[in-house]
mmCIF file of C-alpha atoms in Angstrom:
data_model
loop_
_atom_site.group_PDB
_atom_site.id
_atom_site.type_symbol
_atom_site.label_atom_id
_atom_site.label_comp_id
_atom_site.label_asym_id
_atom_site.label_seq_id
_atom_site.Cartn_x
_atom_site.Cartn_y
_atom_site.Cartn_z
ATOM 1 C CA UNK A 1 -0.024 0.023 -0.162
ATOM 2 C CA UNK A 2 1.720 3.438 -0.992
ATOM 3 C CA UNK A 3 2.063 6.393 1.520
ATOM 4 C CA UNK A 4 -0.816 8.884 1.765
ATOM 5 C CA UNK A 5 0.466 11.449 0.601
ATOM 6 C CA UNK A 6 4.925 11.473 -1.238
ATOM 7 C CA UNK A 7 7.138 14.645 -2.656
ATOM 8 C CA UNK A 8 8.905 13.443 -4.774
ATOM 9 C CA UNK A 9 12.004 16.366 -5.856
ATOM 10 C CA UNK A 10 9.259 18.502 -6.228
ATOM 11 C CA UNK A 11 10.232 22.523 -7.865
ATOM 12 C CA UNK A 12 7.776 25.228 -7.731
ATOM 13 C CA UNK A 13 9.040 27.799 -9.287
ATOM 14 C CA UNK A 14 7.577 31.547 -9.686
ATOM 15 C CA UNK A 15 8.666 33.386 -13.214
ATOM 16 C CA UNK A 16 8.638 37.225 -12.582
ATOM 17 C CA UNK A 17 10.324 40.040 -14.539
ATOM 18 C CA UNK A 18 12.979 39.480 -11.506
ATOM 19 C CA UNK A 19 13.729 36.637 -12.271
ATOM 20 C CA UNK A 20 13.133 32.833 -11.688
ATOM 21 C CA UNK A 21 12.218 32.686 -7.936
ATOM 22 C CA UNK A 22 12.803 28.977 -6.903
ATOM 23 C CA UNK A 23 10.498 29.100 -3.922
ATOM 24 C CA UNK A 24 10.766 24.954 -3.611
ATOM 25 C CA UNK A 25 13.671 23.371 -4.852
ATOM 26 C CA UNK A 26 13.571 19.792 -4.706
ATOM 27 C CA UNK A 27 11.967 18.069 -1.485
ATOM 28 C CA UNK A 28 11.363 15.180 -0.682
ATOM 29 C CA UNK A 29 9.197 13.187 1.835
ATOM 30 C CA UNK A 30 6.320 10.881 2.765
ATOM 31 C CA UNK A 31 3.436 10.653 5.365
ATOM 32 C CA UNK A 32 1.726 8.362 6.662
ATOM 33 C CA UNK A 33 -1.623 8.227 8.385
ATOM 34 C CA UNK A 34 -2.317 8.745 11.484
ATOM 35 C CA UNK A 35 1.612 10.143 11.813
ATOM 36 C CA UNK A 36 2.362 13.831 12.287
ATOM 37 C CA UNK A 37 5.505 15.875 10.289
ATOM 38 C CA UNK A 38 6.743 18.931 10.835
ATOM 39 C CA UNK A 39 8.165 21.589 8.575
ATOM 40 C CA UNK A 40 10.257 23.685 9.999
ATOM 41 C CA UNK A 41 13.577 26.880 8.729
ATOM 42 C CA UNK A 42 13.133 30.366 8.951
ATOM 43 C CA UNK A 43 11.345 32.918 6.915
ATOM 44 C CA UNK A 44 12.052 32.144 3.428
ATOM 45 C CA UNK A 45 13.058 28.573 3.608
ATOM 46 C CA UNK A 46 10.216 27.561 1.105
ATOM 47 C CA UNK A 47 7.499 26.256 3.879
ATOM 48 C CA UNK A 48 4.109 27.770 2.716
ATOM 49 C CA UNK A 49 4.514 27.570 -0.531
ATOM 50 C CA UNK A 50 4.885 23.443 -0.051
ATOM 51 C CA UNK A 51 1.741 23.317 1.484
ATOM 52 C CA UNK A 52 0.461 25.517 -0.648
ATOM 53 C CA UNK A 53 1.598 23.421 -3.996
ATOM 54 C CA UNK A 54 -0.420 19.696 -2.191
ATOM 55 C CA UNK A 55 -3.236 21.826 -1.785
ATOM 56 C CA UNK A 56 -3.192 22.703 -5.883
ATOM 57 C CA UNK A 57 -3.877 26.912 -4.698
ATOM 58 C CA UNK A 58 -0.326 29.018 -6.553
ATOM 59 C CA UNK A 59 -2.203 30.524 -9.904
ATOM 60 C CA UNK A 60 -0.225 29.258 -12.487
ATOM 61 C CA UNK A 61 0.894 31.104 -14.016
ATOM 62 C CA UNK A 62 3.180 32.979 -12.254
ATOM 63 C CA UNK A 63 4.010 29.522 -10.430
ATOM 64 C CA UNK A 64 5.099 26.219 -11.210
ATOM 65 C CA UNK A 65 6.202 23.100 -11.655
ATOM 66 C CA UNK A 66 8.941 22.314 -12.984
ATOM 67 C CA UNK A 67 9.535 19.092 -11.830
ATOM 68 C CA UNK A 68 8.902 16.367 -9.363
ATOM 69 C CA UNK A 69 5.070 15.015 -8.395
ATOM 70 C CA UNK A 70 2.773 14.969 -5.031
ATOM 71 C CA UNK A 71 1.383 11.724 -5.102
ATOM 72 C CA UNK A 72 -2.386 11.651 -2.678
ATOM 73 C CA UNK A 73 -2.621 7.545 -1.671
ATOM 74 C CA UNK A 74 -0.817 6.528 -5.182
ATOM 75 C CA UNK A 75 -2.494 8.515 -7.332
ATOM 76 C CA UNK A 76 -0.438 12.697 -8.795
ATOM 77 C CA UNK A 77 -2.170 15.419 -7.534
ATOM 78 C CA UNK A 78 -0.430 17.048 -9.967
ATOM 79 C CA UNK A 79 -2.440 14.294 -12.913
ATOM 80 C CA UNK A 80 -5.524 15.276 -11.951
ATOM 81 C CA UNK A 81 -8.326 17.413 -13.367
ATOM 82 C CA UNK A 82 -9.232 20.923 -11.888
ATOM 83 C CA UNK A 83 -12.473 19.594 -10.477
ATOM 84 C CA UNK A 84 -10.708 16.428 -8.906
ATOM 85 C CA UNK A 85 -8.197 18.648 -7.449
ATOM 86 C CA UNK A 86 -11.237 20.179 -6.184
ATOM 87 C CA UNK A 87 -12.730 17.208 -4.768
ATOM 88 C CA UNK A 88 -9.969 16.840 -2.934
ATOM 89 C CA UNK A 89 -9.514 20.073 -1.496
ATOM 90 C CA UNK A 90 -11.075 20.808 1.313
ATOM 91 C CA UNK A 91 -12.599 17.218 1.598
ATOM 92 C CA UNK A 92 -9.568 15.315 1.646
ATOM 93 C CA UNK A 93 -6.765 17.101 2.123
ATOM 94 C CA UNK A 94 -7.118 20.861 4.542
ATOM 95 C CA UNK A 95 -5.449 23.356 5.304
ATOM 96 C CA UNK A 96 -5.098 25.856 8.609
ATOM 97 C CA UNK A 97 -3.524 28.654 7.030
ATOM 98 C CA UNK A 98 -1.278 31.278 9.381
ATOM 99 C CA UNK A 99 -3.449 34.255 10.006
ATOM 100 C CA UNK A 100 -8.012 33.851 10.614
ATOM 101 C CA UNK A 101 -8.913 36.727 10.120
ATOM 102 C CA UNK A 102 -7.785 37.046 6.541
ATOM 103 C CA UNK A 103 -9.038 33.862 5.823
ATOM 104 C CA UNK A 104 -12.317 33.529 7.268
ATOM 105 C CA UNK A 105 -14.979 35.762 5.253
ATOM 106 C CA UNK A 106 -15.765 39.080 7.310
ATOM 107 C CA UNK A 107 -19.132 39.155 6.260
ATOM 108 C CA UNK A 108 -20.434 35.608 6.884
ATOM 109 C CA UNK A 109 -21.127 33.917 10.433
ATOM 110 C CA UNK A 110 -18.963 31.935 11.167
ATOM 111 C CA UNK A 111 -22.004 28.568 11.293
ATOM 112 C CA UNK A 112 -22.175 29.504 7.109
ATOM 113 C CA UNK A 113 -19.095 29.089 6.864
ATOM 114 C CA UNK A 114 -18.394 25.513 8.699
ATOM 115 C CA UNK A 115 -21.266 24.114 6.817
ATOM 116 C CA UNK A 116 -20.392 25.622 3.412
ATOM 117 C CA UNK A 117 -17.571 22.738 2.575
ATOM 118 C CA UNK A 118 -20.422 20.352 4.432
ATOM 119 C CA UNK A 119 -22.761 20.677 1.598
ATOM 120 C CA UNK A 120 -20.227 20.916 -1.237
ATOM 121 C CA UNK A 121 -18.801 18.030 -0.194
ATOM 122 C CA UNK A 122 -21.086 15.862 1.658
ATOM 123 C CA UNK A 123 -24.990 17.545 -0.235
ATOM 124 C CA UNK A 124 -26.309 18.061 3.244
ATOM 125 C CA UNK A 125 -28.922 20.437 3.002
ATOM 126 C CA UNK A 126 -28.975 23.585 4.837
ATOM 127 C CA UNK A 127 -30.703 22.295 8.215
ATOM 128 C CA UNK A 128 -28.031 19.219 8.201
ATOM 129 C CA UNK A 129 -24.693 21.303 7.070
ATOM 130 C CA UNK A 130 -26.427 24.124 9.977
ATOM 131 C CA UNK A 131 -26.279 21.692 12.967
ATOM 132 C CA UNK A 132 -23.042 19.986 12.075
ATOM 133 C CA UNK A 133 -21.482 23.576 11.746
ATOM 134 C CA UNK A 134 -22.339 23.532 15.179
ATOM 135 C CA UNK A 135 -21.290 21.022 16.674
ATOM 136 C CA UNK A 136 -18.430 20.760 15.259
ATOM 137 C CA UNK A 137 -17.875 24.450 16.919
ATOM 138 C CA UNK A 138 -18.409 22.588 20.171
ATOM 139 C CA UNK A 139 -16.348 20.003 19.518
ATOM 140 C CA UNK A 140 -13.134 22.425 18.961
ATOM 141 C CA UNK A 141 -14.354 23.648 22.216
ATOM 142 C CA UNK A 142 -16.539 27.109 21.221
ATOM 143 C CA UNK A 143 -18.811 27.426 24.751
ATOM 144 C CA UNK A 144 -22.696 28.082 23.399
ATOM 145 C CA UNK A 145 -22.082 26.450 20.033
ATOM 146 C CA UNK A 146 -25.482 27.348 19.073
ATOM 147 C CA UNK A 147 -25.362 31.258 19.173
ATOM 148 C CA UNK A 148 -21.458 30.866 18.708
ATOM 149 C CA UNK A 149 -22.581 29.954 15.218
ATOM 150 C CA UNK A 150 -23.987 33.409 14.274
ATOM 151 C CA UNK A 151 -21.289 35.392 15.448
ATOM 152 C CA UNK A 152 -18.927 37.019 12.222
ATOM 153 C CA UNK A 153 -15.250 36.651 12.736
ATOM 154 C CA UNK A 154 -14.468 40.114 14.391
ATOM 155 C CA UNK A 155 -16.833 39.046 17.343
ATOM 156 C CA UNK A 156 -14.091 36.163 17.973
ATOM 157 C CA UNK A 157 -10.723 36.353 19.079
ATOM 158 C CA UNK A 158 -7.539 34.787 18.626
ATOM 159 C CA UNK A 159 -8.392 31.665 19.960
ATOM 160 C CA UNK A 160 -11.543 31.662 18.875
ATOM 161 C CA UNK A 161 -10.818 32.412 15.273
ATOM 162 C CA UNK A 162 -8.040 29.586 14.845
ATOM 163 C CA UNK A 163 -10.843 27.171 16.235
ATOM 164 C CA UNK A 164 -13.371 27.880 14.073
ATOM 165 C CA UNK A 165 -10.513 27.476 11.029
ATOM 166 C CA UNK A 166 -9.972 23.698 12.852
ATOM 167 C CA UNK A 167 -13.521 23.223 12.957
ATOM 168 C CA UNK A 168 -13.381 24.385 9.251
ATOM 169 C CA UNK A 169 -11.164 22.017 8.169
ATOM 170 C CA UNK A 170 -12.186 19.221 9.960
ATOM 171 C CA UNK A 171 -15.805 19.865 8.715
ATOM 172 C CA UNK A 172 -15.327 16.572 5.402
ATOM 173 C CA UNK A 173 -13.075 14.413 7.818
ATOM 174 C CA UNK A 174 -9.546 14.809 5.640
ATOM 175 C CA UNK A 175 -7.497 12.475 5.473
ATOM 176 C CA UNK A 176 -4.204 15.280 5.885
ATOM 177 C CA UNK A 177 -4.796 17.712 7.891
ATOM 178 C CA UNK A 178 -1.942 20.859 7.679
ATOM 179 C CA UNK A 179 -1.844 22.975 9.716
ATOM 180 C CA UNK A 180 0.900 26.197 8.460
ATOM 181 C CA UNK A 181 1.522 27.524 12.147
ATOM 182 C CA UNK A 182 -1.606 27.760 13.612
ATOM 183 C CA UNK A 183 0.343 29.238 16.631
ATOM 184 C CA UNK A 184 1.740 32.512 14.803
ATOM 185 C CA UNK A 185 0.213 35.457 17.655
ATOM 186 C CA UNK A 186 -1.817 33.921 19.898
ATOM 187 C CA UNK A 187 -0.488 33.990 23.143
ATOM 188 C CA UNK A 188 1.247 31.035 25.031
ATOM 189 C CA UNK A 189 -1.162 29.045 26.868
ATOM 190 C CA UNK A 190 -3.099 29.266 23.839
ATOM 191 C CA UNK A 191 -0.831 28.138 21.800
ATOM 192 C CA UNK A 192 -0.314 24.309 24.410
ATOM 193 C CA UNK A 193 -4.176 24.724 23.992
ATOM 194 C CA UNK A 194 -4.897 25.052 19.995
ATOM 195 C CA UNK A 195 -1.312 22.126 20.147
ATOM 196 C CA UNK A 196 -3.777 20.438 22.482
ATOM 197 C CA UNK A 197 -6.654 20.024 20.609
ATOM 198 C CA UNK A 198 -4.448 19.276 17.638
ATOM 199 C CA UNK A 199 -3.605 15.710 18.935
ATOM 200 C CA UNK A 200 -6.765 14.797 20.774
ATOM 201 C CA UNK A 201 -8.445 15.206 16.894
ATOM 202 C CA UNK A 202 -5.601 13.176 15.651
ATOM 203 C CA UNK A 203 -5.779 10.621 18.537
ATOM 204 C CA UNK A 204 -9.898 10.983 16.966
ATOM 205 C CA UNK A 205 -10.297 11.018 13.890
ATOM 206 C CA UNK A 206 -6.410 9.210 13.004
ATOM 207 C CA UNK A 207 -6.075 11.999 10.759
ATOM 208 C CA UNK A 208 -2.175 12.825 9.430
ATOM 209 C CA UNK A 209 -1.126 16.038 10.429
ATOM 210 C CA UNK A 210 1.386 18.801 8.353
ATOM 211 C CA UNK A 211 2.812 21.181 11.117
ATOM 212 C CA UNK A 212 4.990 24.443 9.499
ATOM 213 C CA UNK A 213 6.301 25.772 11.655
ATOM 214 C CA UNK A 214 10.075 28.214 12.432
ATOM 215 C CA UNK A 215 9.639 26.860 15.601
ATOM 216 C CA UNK A 216 11.468 23.649 16.689
ATOM 217 C CA UNK A 217 9.962 23.950 20.514
ATOM 218 C CA UNK A 218 6.560 23.462 19.131
ATOM 219 C CA UNK A 219 6.746 20.472 17.407
ATOM 220 C CA UNK A 220 8.759 18.754 19.490
ATOM 221 C CA UNK A 221 6.980 17.026 20.947
ATOM 222 C CA UNK A 222 4.231 16.316 17.974
ATOM 223 C CA UNK A 223 6.081 15.218 15.335
ATOM 224 C CA UNK A 224 7.343 11.899 14.482
ATOM 225 C CA UNK A 225 9.529 12.772 11.776
ATOM 226 C CA UNK A 226 10.796 16.295 11.182
ATOM 227 C CA UNK A 227 11.722 17.851 7.647
ATOM 228 C CA UNK A 228 14.210 21.061 7.503
ATOM 229 C CA UNK A 229 13.679 23.192 4.659
ATOM 230 C CA UNK A 230 16.595 25.964 4.193
ATOM 231 C CA UNK A 231 16.295 28.121 1.077
ATOM 232 C CA UNK A 232 13.647 26.021 -0.619
ATOM 233 C CA UNK A 233 15.519 23.448 -0.228
ATOM 234 C CA UNK A 234 15.162 20.025 1.960
ATOM 235 C CA UNK A 235 18.703 19.935 3.916
ATOM 236 C CA UNK A 236 17.252 17.390 6.918
ATOM 237 C CA UNK A 237 14.599 14.556 6.992
ATOM 238 C CA UNK A 238 13.967 12.067 9.818
ATOM 239 C CA UNK A 239 12.513 10.872 13.103
ATOM 240 C CA UNK A 240 12.004 13.221 15.460
ATOM 241 C CA UNK A 241 14.319 11.979 17.837
ATOM 242 C CA UNK A 242 16.705 11.402 15.865
ATOM 243 C CA UNK A 243 16.651 15.218 14.111
ATOM 244 C CA UNK A 244 16.833 16.622 17.982
ATOM 245 C CA UNK A 245 19.367 14.528 19.251
ATOM 246 C CA UNK A 246 21.739 13.718 16.399
ATOM 247 C CA UNK A 247 21.386 15.900 13.486
ATOM 248 C CA UNK A 248 23.647 16.306 10.390
ATOM 249 C CA UNK A 249 23.146 19.785 8.879
ATOM 250 C CA UNK A 250 24.912 22.431 9.958
ATOM 251 C CA UNK A 251 21.542 24.907 10.178
ATOM 252 C CA UNK A 252 19.415 22.088 11.882
ATOM 253 C CA UNK A 253 22.058 22.857 14.850
ATOM 254 C CA UNK A 254 21.940 26.341 14.218
ATOM 255 C CA UNK A 255 17.828 26.134 15.405
ATOM 256 C CA UNK A 256 19.355 24.301 18.152
ATOM 257 C CA UNK A 257 20.727 26.419 19.343
ATOM 258 C CA UNK A 258 19.348 29.984 18.620
ATOM 259 C CA UNK A 259 16.460 28.493 21.407
ATOM 260 C CA UNK A 260 16.596 29.890 24.054
ATOM 261 C CA UNK A 261 18.169 28.032 27.174
ATOM 262 C CA UNK A 262 17.652 28.007 30.623
ATOM 263 C CA UNK A 263 20.893 26.140 31.961
ATOM 264 C CA UNK A 264 23.264 28.557 30.947
ATOM 265 C CA UNK A 265 24.818 31.897 31.693
ATOM 266 C CA UNK A 266 23.516 35.434 29.878
ATOM 267 C CA UNK A 267 26.225 35.018 27.370
ATOM 268 C CA UNK A 268 25.620 31.481 25.745
ATOM 269 C CA UNK A 269 21.581 31.729 26.243
ATOM 270 C CA UNK A 270 21.656 33.104 23.249
ATOM 271 C CA UNK A 271 23.235 31.541 20.112
ATOM 272 C CA UNK A 272 21.599 33.014 16.865
ATOM 273 C CA UNK A 273 22.811 31.657 13.048
ATOM 274 C CA UNK A 274 24.947 35.073 11.685
ATOM 275 C CA UNK A 275 23.437 37.094 8.778
ATOM 276 C CA UNK A 276 20.290 36.547 6.160
ATOM 277 C CA UNK A 277 18.298 33.690 4.528
ATOM 278 C CA UNK A 278 19.552 33.577 0.782
ATOM 279 C CA UNK A 279 17.761 35.181 -1.325
ATOM 280 C CA UNK A 280 15.551 32.575 -3.645
ATOM 281 C CA UNK A 281 16.168 34.468 -7.288
ATOM 282 C CA UNK A 282 20.271 34.625 -7.093
ATOM 283 C CA UNK A 283 21.195 31.074 -4.430
ATOM 284 C CA UNK A 284 24.715 29.685 -3.754
ATOM 285 C CA UNK A 285 26.306 28.412 -6.028
ATOM 286 C CA UNK A 286 27.192 25.422 -3.689
ATOM 287 C CA UNK A 287 25.358 24.573 -0.692
ATOM 288 C CA UNK A 288 23.167 27.396 -0.069
ATOM 289 C CA UNK A 289 23.581 27.698 3.519
ATOM 290 C CA UNK A 290 27.455 27.758 3.497
ATOM 291 C CA UNK A 291 27.813 31.713 3.085
ATOM 292 C CA UNK A 292 26.634 31.146 6.402
ATOM 293 C CA UNK A 293 28.372 28.059 7.940
ATOM 294 C CA UNK A 294 31.272 28.330 9.976
ATOM 295 C CA UNK A 295 32.428 24.874 9.021
ATOM 296 C CA UNK A 296 31.471 25.519 5.161
ATOM 297 C CA UNK A 297 35.062 24.533 2.752
ATOM 298 C CA UNK A 298 35.611 25.542 -0.432
ATOM 299 C CA UNK A 299 33.851 22.598 -2.012
ATOM 300 C CA UNK A 300 30.433 23.963 0.449
ATOM 301 C CA UNK A 301 30.797 26.747 -1.494
ATOM 302 C CA UNK A 302 30.952 25.022 -5.131
ATOM 303 C CA UNK A 303 29.192 21.999 -4.848
ATOM 304 C CA UNK A 304 25.416 21.686 -4.196
ATOM 305 C CA UNK A 305 25.063 18.817 -2.066
ATOM 306 C CA UNK A 306 22.682 15.761 -2.189
ATOM 307 C CA UNK A 307 20.564 14.704 0.175
ATOM 308 C CA UNK A 308 21.457 11.445 0.964
ATOM 309 C CA UNK A 309 20.429 8.965 3.630
ATOM 310 C CA UNK A 310 22.767 8.912 6.019
ATOM 311 C CA UNK A 311 21.435 6.518 8.989
ATOM 312 C CA UNK A 312 17.991 4.770 8.496
ATOM 313 C CA UNK A 313 15.816 6.805 7.214
ATOM 314 C CA UNK A 314 18.183 10.096 8.057
ATOM 315 C CA UNK A 315 18.593 12.067 5.380
ATOM 316 C CA UNK A 316 20.561 15.402 4.904
ATOM 317 C CA UNK A 317 22.241 17.644 2.447
ATOM 318 C CA UNK A 318 25.746 18.273 4.260
ATOM 319 C CA UNK A 319 29.060 16.940 2.166
ATOM 320 C CA UNK A 320 30.320 15.821 6.059
ATOM 321 C CA UNK A 321 27.247 14.653 7.665
ATOM 322 C CA UNK A 322 28.646 11.239 7.199
ATOM 323 C CA UNK A 323 31.692 12.249 8.657
ATOM 324 C CA UNK A 324 32.074 10.948 12.165
ATOM 325 C CA UNK A 325 34.331 13.203 13.407
ATOM 326 C CA UNK A 326 32.829 16.195 11.717
ATOM 327 C CA UNK A 327 29.904 15.132 13.548
ATOM 328 C CA UNK A 328 31.627 14.510 16.748
ATOM 329 C CA UNK A 329 32.025 19.108 16.784
ATOM 330 C CA UNK A 330 28.690 18.588 17.762
ATOM 331 C CA UNK A 331 27.754 15.881 19.836
ATOM 332 C CA UNK A 332 28.707 17.711 23.125
ATOM 333 C CA UNK A 333 26.756 20.818 22.488
ATOM 334 C CA UNK A 334 23.295 20.341 23.669
ATOM 335 C CA UNK A 335 20.458 22.183 22.776
ATOM 336 C CA UNK A 336 17.822 23.093 24.969
ATOM 337 C CA UNK A 337 14.834 20.668 23.440
ATOM 338 C CA UNK A 338 16.935 17.724 23.957
ATOM 339 C CA UNK A 339 18.063 18.680 27.767
ATOM 340 C CA UNK A 340 14.400 19.500 28.483
ATOM 341 C CA UNK A 341 13.417 16.130 27.259
ATOM 342 C CA UNK A 342 15.890 14.832 28.867
ATOM 343 C CA UNK A 343 14.760 15.409 32.559
ATOM 344 C CA UNK A 344 11.222 14.675 32.014
ATOM 345 C CA UNK A 345 12.794 11.304 30.126
ATOM 346 C CA UNK A 346 14.027 10.649 33.687
#
C-alpha cells in the first residue's frame, strides 16, 4: 500500500520580472496515516509554498511545478483535473491557514462558513450542515456553540478564530490536515490549547498532520518526523528523535542552538545564526547555507550537496554529514529541546 502522501523531488518556481524564484527547489518526503510531520525553517525557506503546492492553490502563472510529483494514496495530484482537485481540496486534504482573520470571510457568519464545505462535499442540506457546523464548534471547544455560530469573525478572539478554522478544516473528515503556523500571534496559553486540541483530534480521527512552523519547540513533542528546509530545499529529514538528538546538518544545529537556554549564563543563552537567508532568485553556487556556515569548506561553496540517507531513514544534504569527525564537533553541545526532553524521560 502506498503512503498517504508523497512528495518526490518537488520543484515549484515563480517566474517574475526579476528572475526565477526557486521557492521550492527539491523537496522529498512521505507521510503515513495517523502520523505528524513537522516542517521547520526560517521565514522564506519554502515551507508555506510547499503546503500550497500540495493543495494546488498557487496560480499558474506565475507559479509552476517544473519537475517532481505530489501523490495522494499513490495517485498524482498534478495529473488530476481541476474538478478532481476541487474534490480533494477541503475534503480529503484540508488546511489551517496562518492568519484566520484574513482566511475567514468577514461578512459571513462563522457557522455558514463551516457549513459550506459540508454542503459542497457531503451533499447536506441547509439545516443538516448548520447542525453539523454547531457540533464541530462544540468539538473544538467553543462555548455556547449554537449562539456563537451566528457570530461574525470580528466577534471572535484570536484563539477562537483559530478554533473555528480548525472546525472548518475538520468538517469533511480529511485524511490530511495541513497547519501553517497555527499558533502564530497567539499567547502561550492559547498556543498550548490549540496544539493539545490538534493532538486530541488526531487521536480521535487518525488523520495525518503536516505542522509548518519556524519554532522547533512547537513540534518537539508532536511530530513523528521532521523536515528542515532552507533556501527552498530540504536540508535534513528524519525521525523527530534523531533530528533533535543527532542532527546531521549545520543548519539544524543552528536552529537548535538559537532556542533560548535556561541552563547557561546570559552570554550563552542565545546563539543566533549569523547572516541572512539567501535570495531565492540568486542562490549561492554550492550549498545554500555555506555563506552562514562556520564549517564551510571550498567544496561547500562550489558543489551543491544532494539529500542522501546517512542513517536509516535519516537524510541530510551536507557534504560532511557522514563524517564521524565532523559530527563529533557538535555531539557535546546540548540543545534546549534535547535537555528538556532528557529531564522528562528521567
